[in-house]
GROMACS .gro file of C-alpha atoms in nm:
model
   58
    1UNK     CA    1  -5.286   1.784 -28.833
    2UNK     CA    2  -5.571   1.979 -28.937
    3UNK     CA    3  -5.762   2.239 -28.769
    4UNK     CA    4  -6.040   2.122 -28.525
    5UNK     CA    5  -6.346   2.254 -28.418
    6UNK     CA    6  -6.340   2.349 -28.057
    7UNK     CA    7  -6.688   2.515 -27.981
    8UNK     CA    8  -6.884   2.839 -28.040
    9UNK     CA    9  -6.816   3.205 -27.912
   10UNK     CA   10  -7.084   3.441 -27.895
   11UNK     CA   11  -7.008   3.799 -28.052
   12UNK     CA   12  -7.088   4.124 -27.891
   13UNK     CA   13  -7.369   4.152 -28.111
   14UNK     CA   14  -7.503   3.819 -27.979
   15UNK     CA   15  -7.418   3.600 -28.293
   16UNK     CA   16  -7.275   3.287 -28.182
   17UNK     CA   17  -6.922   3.140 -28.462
   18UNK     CA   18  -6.725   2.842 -28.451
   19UNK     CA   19  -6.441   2.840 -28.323
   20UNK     CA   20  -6.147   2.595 -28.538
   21UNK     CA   21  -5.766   2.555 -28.342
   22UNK     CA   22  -5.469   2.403 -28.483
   23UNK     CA   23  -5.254   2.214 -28.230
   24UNK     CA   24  -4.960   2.146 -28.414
   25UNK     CA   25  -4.933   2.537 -28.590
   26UNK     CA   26  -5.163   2.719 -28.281
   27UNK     CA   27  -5.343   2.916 -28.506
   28UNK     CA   28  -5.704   3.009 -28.401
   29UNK     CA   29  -5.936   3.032 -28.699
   30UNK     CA   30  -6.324   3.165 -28.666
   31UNK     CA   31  -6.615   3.146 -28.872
   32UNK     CA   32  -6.652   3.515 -28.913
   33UNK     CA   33  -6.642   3.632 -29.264
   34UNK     CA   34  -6.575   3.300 -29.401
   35UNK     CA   35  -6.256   3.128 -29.176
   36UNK     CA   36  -6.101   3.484 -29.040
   37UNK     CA   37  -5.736   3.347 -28.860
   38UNK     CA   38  -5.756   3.554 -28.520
   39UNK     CA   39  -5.393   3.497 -28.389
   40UNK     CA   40  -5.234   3.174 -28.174
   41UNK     CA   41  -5.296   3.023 -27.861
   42UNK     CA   42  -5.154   2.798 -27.626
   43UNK     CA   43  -5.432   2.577 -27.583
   44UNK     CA   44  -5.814   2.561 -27.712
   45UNK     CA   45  -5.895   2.737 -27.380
   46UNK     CA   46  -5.660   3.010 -27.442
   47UNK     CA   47  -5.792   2.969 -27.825
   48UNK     CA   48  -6.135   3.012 -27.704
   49UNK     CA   49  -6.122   3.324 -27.518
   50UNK     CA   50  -5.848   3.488 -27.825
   51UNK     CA   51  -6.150   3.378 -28.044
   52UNK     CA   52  -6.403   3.594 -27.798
   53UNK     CA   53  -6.156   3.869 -27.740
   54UNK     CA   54  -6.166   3.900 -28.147
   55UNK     CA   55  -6.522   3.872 -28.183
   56UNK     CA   56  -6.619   4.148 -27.915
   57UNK     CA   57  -6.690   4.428 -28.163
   58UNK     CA   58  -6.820   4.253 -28.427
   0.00000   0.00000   0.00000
């Protein structure tokens, strides 16, 4: 299966990115600098906040 989009984050800088989670691999992917991979999460909740955690400084 093939990553799906799960929703926007917001950056520190107030930008908002897509967020993209694989079920079947976990791998959180987001729309920062093209598709950056930003580590793996449980579940698109848990994939949500990794995706905020990684956009905080940007």
């Amino acid at each position: 299966m093939a990553a799906q989009r799960i929703g926007l984050v917001r950056s520190g800088a107030g930008r908002s990115y897509d967020v993209k989670w694989d079920p079947a691999s976990r791998q959180v992917f987001v729309s920062y600098a093209g598709w950056s991979l930003c580590g793996q999460a449980s579940s698109s909740s848990d994939a949500m906040r990794r995706a905020e955690a990684y956009l905080y400084d940007k």
